[in-house]
Tab-separated table of C-alpha atoms and ligand atoms in Angstrom:
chain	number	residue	atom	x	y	z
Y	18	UNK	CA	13.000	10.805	-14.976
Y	19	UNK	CA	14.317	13.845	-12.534
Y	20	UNK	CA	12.099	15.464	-10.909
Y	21	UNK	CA	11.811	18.718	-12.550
Y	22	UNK	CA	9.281	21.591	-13.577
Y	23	UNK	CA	8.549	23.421	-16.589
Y	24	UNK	CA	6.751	26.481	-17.515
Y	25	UNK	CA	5.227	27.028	-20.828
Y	26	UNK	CA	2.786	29.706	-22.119
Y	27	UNK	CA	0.344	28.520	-25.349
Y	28	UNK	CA	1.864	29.918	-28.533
Y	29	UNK	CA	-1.128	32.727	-28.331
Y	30	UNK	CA	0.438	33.593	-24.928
Y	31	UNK	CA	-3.473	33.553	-23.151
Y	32	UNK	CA	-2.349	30.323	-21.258
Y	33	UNK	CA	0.279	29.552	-18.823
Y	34	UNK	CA	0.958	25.801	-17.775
Y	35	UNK	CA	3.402	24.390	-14.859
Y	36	UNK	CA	3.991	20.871	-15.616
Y	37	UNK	CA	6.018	19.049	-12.573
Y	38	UNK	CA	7.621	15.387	-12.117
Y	39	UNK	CA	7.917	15.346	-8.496
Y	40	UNK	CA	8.566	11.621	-7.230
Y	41	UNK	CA	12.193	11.807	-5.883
Y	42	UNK	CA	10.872	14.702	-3.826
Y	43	UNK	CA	7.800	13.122	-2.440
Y	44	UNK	CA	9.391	9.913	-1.706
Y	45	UNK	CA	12.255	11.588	0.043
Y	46	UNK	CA	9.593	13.401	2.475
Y	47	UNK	CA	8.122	9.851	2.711
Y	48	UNK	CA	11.665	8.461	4.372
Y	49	UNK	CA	12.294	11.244	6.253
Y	50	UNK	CA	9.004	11.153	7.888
Y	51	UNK	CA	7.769	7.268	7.781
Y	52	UNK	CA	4.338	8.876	6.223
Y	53	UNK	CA	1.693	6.418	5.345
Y	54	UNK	CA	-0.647	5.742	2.211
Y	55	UNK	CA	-3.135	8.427	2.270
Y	56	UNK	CA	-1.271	10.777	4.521
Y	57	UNK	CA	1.419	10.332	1.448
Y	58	UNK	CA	-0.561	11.307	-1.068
Y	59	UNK	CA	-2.102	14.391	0.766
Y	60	UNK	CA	1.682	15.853	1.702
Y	61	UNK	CA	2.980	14.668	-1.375
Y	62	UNK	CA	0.110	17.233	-3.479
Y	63	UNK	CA	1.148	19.765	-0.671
Y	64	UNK	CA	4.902	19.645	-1.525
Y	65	UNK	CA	4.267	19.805	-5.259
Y	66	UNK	CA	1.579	22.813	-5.129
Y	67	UNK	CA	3.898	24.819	-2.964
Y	68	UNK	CA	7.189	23.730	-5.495
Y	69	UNK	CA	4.995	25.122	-8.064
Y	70	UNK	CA	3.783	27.768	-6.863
Y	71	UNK	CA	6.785	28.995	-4.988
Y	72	UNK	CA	9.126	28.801	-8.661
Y	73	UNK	CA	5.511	30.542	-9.722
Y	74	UNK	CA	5.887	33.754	-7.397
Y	75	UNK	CA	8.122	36.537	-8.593
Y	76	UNK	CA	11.330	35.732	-7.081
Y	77	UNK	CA	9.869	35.248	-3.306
Y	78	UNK	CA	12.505	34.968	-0.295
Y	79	UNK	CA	10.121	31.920	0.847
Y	80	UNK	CA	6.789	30.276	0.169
Y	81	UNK	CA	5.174	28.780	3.318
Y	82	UNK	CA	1.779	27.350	3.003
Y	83	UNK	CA	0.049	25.701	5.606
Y	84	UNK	CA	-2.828	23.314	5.636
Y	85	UNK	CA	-5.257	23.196	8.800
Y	86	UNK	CA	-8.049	20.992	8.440
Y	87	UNK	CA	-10.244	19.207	11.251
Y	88	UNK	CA	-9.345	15.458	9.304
Y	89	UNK	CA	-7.223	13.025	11.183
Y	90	UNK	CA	-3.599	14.139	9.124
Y	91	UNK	CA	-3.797	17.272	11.767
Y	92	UNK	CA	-1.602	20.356	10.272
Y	93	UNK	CA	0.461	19.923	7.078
Y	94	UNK	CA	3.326	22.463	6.220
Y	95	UNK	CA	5.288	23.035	3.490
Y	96	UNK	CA	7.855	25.729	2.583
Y	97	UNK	CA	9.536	25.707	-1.014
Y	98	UNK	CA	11.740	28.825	-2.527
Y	99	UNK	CA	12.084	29.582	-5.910
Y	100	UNK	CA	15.250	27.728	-6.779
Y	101	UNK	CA	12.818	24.599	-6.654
Y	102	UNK	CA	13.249	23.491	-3.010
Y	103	UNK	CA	10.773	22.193	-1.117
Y	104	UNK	CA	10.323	20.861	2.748
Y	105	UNK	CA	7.434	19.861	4.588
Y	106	UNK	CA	5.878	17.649	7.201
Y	107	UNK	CA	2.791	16.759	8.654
Y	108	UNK	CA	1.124	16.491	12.381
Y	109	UNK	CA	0.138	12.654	12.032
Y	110	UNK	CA	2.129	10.579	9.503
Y	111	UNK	CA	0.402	7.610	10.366
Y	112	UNK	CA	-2.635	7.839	8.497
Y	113	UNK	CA	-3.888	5.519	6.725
Y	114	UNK	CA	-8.065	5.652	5.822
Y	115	UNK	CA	-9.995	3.152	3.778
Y	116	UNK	CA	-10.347	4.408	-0.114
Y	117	UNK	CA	-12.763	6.508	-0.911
Y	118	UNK	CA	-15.766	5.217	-3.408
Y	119	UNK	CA	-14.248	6.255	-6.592
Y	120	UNK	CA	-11.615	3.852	-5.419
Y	121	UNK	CA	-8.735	6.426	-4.770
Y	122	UNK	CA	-7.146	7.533	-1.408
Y	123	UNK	CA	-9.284	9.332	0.358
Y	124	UNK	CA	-6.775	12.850	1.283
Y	125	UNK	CA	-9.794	14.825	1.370
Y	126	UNK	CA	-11.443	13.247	4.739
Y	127	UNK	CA	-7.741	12.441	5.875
Y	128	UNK	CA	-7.645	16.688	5.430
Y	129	UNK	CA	-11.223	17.130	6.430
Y	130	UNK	CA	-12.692	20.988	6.413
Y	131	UNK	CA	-10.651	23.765	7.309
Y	132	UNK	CA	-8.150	27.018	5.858
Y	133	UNK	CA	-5.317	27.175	3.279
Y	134	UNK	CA	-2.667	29.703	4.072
Y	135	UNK	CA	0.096	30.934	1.722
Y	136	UNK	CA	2.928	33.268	2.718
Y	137	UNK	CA	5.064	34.657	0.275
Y	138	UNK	CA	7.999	36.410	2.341
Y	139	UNK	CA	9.948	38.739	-0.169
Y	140	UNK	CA	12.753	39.245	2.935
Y	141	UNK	CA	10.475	43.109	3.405
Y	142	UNK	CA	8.786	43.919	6.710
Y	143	UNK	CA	5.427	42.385	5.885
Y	144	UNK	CA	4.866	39.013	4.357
Y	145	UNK	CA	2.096	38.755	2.183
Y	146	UNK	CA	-0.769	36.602	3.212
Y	147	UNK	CA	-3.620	34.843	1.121
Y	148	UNK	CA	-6.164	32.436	3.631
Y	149	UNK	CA	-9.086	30.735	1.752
Y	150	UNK	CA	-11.014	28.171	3.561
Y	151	UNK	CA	-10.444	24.383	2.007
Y	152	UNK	CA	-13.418	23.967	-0.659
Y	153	UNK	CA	-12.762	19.623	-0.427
Y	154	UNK	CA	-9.497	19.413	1.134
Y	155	UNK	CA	-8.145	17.517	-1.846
Y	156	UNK	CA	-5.857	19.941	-1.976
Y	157	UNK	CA	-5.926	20.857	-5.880
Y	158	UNK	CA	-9.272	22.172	-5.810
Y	159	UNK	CA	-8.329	23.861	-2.991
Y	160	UNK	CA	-5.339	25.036	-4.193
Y	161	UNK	CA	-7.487	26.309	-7.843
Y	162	UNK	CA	-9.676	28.530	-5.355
Y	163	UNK	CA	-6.939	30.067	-3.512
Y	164	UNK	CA	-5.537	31.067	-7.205
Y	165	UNK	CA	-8.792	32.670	-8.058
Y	166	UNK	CA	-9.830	34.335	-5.037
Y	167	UNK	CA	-6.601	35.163	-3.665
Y	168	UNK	CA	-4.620	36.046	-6.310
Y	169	UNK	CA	-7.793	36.598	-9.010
Y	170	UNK	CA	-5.963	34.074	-11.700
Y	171	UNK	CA	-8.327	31.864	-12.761
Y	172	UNK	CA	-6.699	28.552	-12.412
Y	173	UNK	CA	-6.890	24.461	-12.940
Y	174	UNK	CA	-5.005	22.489	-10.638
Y	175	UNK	CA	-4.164	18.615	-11.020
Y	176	UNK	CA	-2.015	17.097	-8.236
Y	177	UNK	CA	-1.676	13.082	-7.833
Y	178	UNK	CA	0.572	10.832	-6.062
Y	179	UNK	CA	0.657	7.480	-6.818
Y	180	UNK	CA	1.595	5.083	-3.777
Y	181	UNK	CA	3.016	1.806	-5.084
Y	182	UNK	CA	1.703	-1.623	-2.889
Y	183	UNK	CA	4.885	-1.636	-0.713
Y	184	UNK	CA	4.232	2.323	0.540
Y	185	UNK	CA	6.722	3.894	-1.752
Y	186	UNK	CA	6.298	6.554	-4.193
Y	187	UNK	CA	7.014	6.414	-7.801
Y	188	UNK	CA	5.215	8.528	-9.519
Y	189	UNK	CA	4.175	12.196	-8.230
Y	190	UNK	CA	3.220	15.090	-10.397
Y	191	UNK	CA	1.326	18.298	-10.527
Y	192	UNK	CA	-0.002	20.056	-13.458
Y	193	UNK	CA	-1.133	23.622	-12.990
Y	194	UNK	CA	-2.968	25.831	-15.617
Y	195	UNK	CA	-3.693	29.544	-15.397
Y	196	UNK	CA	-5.576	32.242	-17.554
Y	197	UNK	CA	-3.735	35.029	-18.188
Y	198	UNK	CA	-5.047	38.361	-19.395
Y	199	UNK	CA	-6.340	39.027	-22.915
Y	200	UNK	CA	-7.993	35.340	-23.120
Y	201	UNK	CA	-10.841	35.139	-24.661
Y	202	UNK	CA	-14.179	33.436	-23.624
Y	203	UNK	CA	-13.574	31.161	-26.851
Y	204	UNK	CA	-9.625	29.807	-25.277
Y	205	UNK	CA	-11.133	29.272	-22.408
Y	206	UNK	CA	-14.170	26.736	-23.301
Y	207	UNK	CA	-11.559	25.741	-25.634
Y	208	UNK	CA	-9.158	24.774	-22.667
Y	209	UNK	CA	-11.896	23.616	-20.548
Y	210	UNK	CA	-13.387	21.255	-23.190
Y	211	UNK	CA	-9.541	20.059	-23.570
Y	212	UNK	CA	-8.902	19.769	-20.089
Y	213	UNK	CA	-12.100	17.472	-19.277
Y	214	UNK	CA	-11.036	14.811	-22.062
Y	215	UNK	CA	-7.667	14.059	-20.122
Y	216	UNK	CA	-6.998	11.115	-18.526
Y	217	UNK	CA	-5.991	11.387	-14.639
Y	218	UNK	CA	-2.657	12.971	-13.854
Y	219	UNK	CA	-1.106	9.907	-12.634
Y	220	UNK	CA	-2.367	7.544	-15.227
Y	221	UNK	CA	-0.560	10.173	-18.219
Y	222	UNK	CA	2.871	9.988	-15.733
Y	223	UNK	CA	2.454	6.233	-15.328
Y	224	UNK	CA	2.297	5.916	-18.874
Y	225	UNK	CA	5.689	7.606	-19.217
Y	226	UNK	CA	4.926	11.370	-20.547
Y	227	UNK	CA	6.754	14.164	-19.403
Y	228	UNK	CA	6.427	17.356	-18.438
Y	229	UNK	CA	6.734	18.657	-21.670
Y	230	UNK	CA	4.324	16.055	-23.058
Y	231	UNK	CA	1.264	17.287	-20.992
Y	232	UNK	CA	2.351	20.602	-22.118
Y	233	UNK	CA	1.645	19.607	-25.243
Y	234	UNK	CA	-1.533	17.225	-24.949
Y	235	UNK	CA	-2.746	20.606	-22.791
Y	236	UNK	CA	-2.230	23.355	-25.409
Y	237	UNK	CA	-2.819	20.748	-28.484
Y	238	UNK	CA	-3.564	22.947	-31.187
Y	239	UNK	CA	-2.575	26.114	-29.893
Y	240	UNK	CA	1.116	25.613	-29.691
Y	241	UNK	CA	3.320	25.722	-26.693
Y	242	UNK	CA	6.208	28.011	-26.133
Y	243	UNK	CA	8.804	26.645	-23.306
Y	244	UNK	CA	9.661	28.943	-21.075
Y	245	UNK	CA	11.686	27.687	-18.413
Y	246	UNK	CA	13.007	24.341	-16.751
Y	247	UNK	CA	13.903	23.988	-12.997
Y	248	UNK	CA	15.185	21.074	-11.125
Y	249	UNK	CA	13.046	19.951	-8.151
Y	250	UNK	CA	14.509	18.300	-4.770
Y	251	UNK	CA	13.331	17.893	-1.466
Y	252	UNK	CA	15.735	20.380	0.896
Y	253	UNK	CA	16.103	21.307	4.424
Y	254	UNK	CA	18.207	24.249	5.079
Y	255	UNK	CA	18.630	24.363	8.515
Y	256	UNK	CA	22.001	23.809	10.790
Y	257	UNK	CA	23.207	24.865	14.231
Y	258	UNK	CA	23.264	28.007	13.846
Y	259	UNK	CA	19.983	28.528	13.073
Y	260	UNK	CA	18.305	26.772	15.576
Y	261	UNK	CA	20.764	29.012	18.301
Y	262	UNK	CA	19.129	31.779	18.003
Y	263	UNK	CA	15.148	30.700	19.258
Y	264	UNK	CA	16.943	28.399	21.516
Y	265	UNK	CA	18.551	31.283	23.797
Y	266	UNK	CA	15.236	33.019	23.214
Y	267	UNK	CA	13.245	30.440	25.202
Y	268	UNK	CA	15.436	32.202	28.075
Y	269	UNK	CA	18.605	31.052	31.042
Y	270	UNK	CA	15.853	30.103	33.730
Y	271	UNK	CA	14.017	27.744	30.536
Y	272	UNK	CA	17.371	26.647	29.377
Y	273	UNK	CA	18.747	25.596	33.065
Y	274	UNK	CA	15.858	24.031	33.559
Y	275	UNK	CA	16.516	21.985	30.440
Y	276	UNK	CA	20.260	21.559	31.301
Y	277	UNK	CA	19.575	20.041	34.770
Y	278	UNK	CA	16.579	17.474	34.107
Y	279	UNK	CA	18.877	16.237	30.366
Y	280	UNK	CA	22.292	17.479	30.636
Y	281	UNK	CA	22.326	19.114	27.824
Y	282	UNK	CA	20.127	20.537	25.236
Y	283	UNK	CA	18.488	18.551	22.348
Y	284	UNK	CA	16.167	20.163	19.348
Y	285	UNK	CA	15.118	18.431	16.669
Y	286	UNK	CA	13.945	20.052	12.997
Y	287	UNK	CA	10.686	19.180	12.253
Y	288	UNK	CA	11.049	18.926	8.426
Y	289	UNK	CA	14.309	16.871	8.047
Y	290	UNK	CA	14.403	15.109	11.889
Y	291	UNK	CA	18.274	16.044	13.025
Y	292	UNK	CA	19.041	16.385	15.581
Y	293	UNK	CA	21.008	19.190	17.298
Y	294	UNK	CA	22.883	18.861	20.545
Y	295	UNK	CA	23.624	21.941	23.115
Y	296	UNK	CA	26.026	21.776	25.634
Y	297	UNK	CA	25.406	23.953	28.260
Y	298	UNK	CA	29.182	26.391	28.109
Y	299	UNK	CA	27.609	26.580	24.358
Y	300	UNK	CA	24.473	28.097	25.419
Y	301	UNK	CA	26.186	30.496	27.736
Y	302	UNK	CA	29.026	31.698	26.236
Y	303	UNK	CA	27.035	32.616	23.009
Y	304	UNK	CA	24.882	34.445	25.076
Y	305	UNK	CA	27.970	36.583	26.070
D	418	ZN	ZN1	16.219	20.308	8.927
């Protein structure tokens, strides 16, 4: 299966649900990054939540949402658009803790207490910013409160990774479901009764359903009206060029110093690790 995501509202329209199949993507960030078991599963979650919620966001420039917590994984960062491209990294890759007692990889002490920020950057002077603190750093609950406080949508989030024995990822989804307006107190005990008889979200991938099936086990007899389908891939955008343009800002005196100790320049992007080289006539004669 692709990695993918679609949107469906319940037939009554009361209900929105993101359903995403997002292995490829967290696998890739895996390579790129040589990220361990539970460090893994906690960037893996981040990627997915900010894929859906960036394709969720009307038409943003870019989604950036940043993790800080106190836990041994350091900062995470992810930044997704709404074409369904996603890149991230984390501080410490290498993290790897003991499961936790229900027997499941323990992101939330790898996370540890802290703040969830989301920046939505429509291209306009101001971004918009939403900061909640991290209610378990699990990262869907956290993810469910920043719904409801910062944008006041009363939301259920289910993220879940599953890391295979070897350290690769083959199964990665995220399921995210969101009141709208006009629901009545009836849907929603309805939807919450529903919701607490599903199996985990990586036991219903494992078992082979789709995106579209846990849009239908989710609005059961309600009915489900698909809405939209996007493809999902893990994708750096950056290049040469782009990395010019902070590099001369660092300053000639910086930049000489640079030259002399190395020869030439060398900057690496954090979310893809290529590397760009800068000669020094470059550096100059762009400078003009
Ligand atoms: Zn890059």
């Amino acid at each position: 299966m692709k990695d993918h995501l679609i949107i469906a509202t319940s037939g009554n329209g009361h209900v929105r649900i993101y359903a995403a199949f997002t292995a490829a993507t967290v696998e890739t960030a895996r390579k790129i990054h040589d990220v361990w078991p539970t460090a893994i599963a906690a960037l893996g979650r981040v990627l997915t939540a900010t894929l859906i919620t960036g394709v969720m966001s009307d038409n943003p420039y870019r989604l950036t949402v940043q993790i800080k917590g106190d836990g041994p994984l350091g900062m995470i960062l992810a930044v997704s658009n709404r074409r369904g491209e996603v890149k991230g990294y984390l501080e410490n890759p290498h993290v790897d803790l003991d499961l936790n007692p229900s027997g499941k990889l323990d992101v939330g002490a790898a996370i540890g207490s802290g703040t969830l920020t989301v920046i939505k950057d429509y291209g306009l002077k101001s971004p918009y910013y939403g900061v909640v603190p991290l209610q378990n750093g699990e990262v869907a609950m956290d993810f469910a409160y920043y719904f409801t406080k910062s944008e006041q949508t009363p939301s259920a989030v289910s993220l879940g990774v599953l890391v295979e024995p070897d350290g690769s990822v083959k199964i990665a989804g995220g399921l995210i479901i969101q009141i709208m307006p006009g629901a009545t107190e009836e849907q929603i005990r309805t939807l919450e009764e529903k919701l607490n008889e599903l199996p985990p979200l990586t036991t219903m991938l494992k078992s082979g359903m789709t995106p579209t099936d846990l849009i239908n086990e989710v609005t059961g007899a309600m009915g489900a009206k698909i809405l939209e389908e996007v493809a999902l891939s893990y994708r750096c955008d950056c290049s040469r060029e782009r990395f010019l343009g902070p590099l001369l800002s660092l300053g000639q005196g910086e930049l000489d110093g640079i030259i002399n100790e190395q020869g030439l320049v060398e900057v690496r992007c954090h979310f893809c690790n290529k590397r760009y080289h800068y000669r020094e006539s470059e550096l100059k004669s762009e400078q003009g």
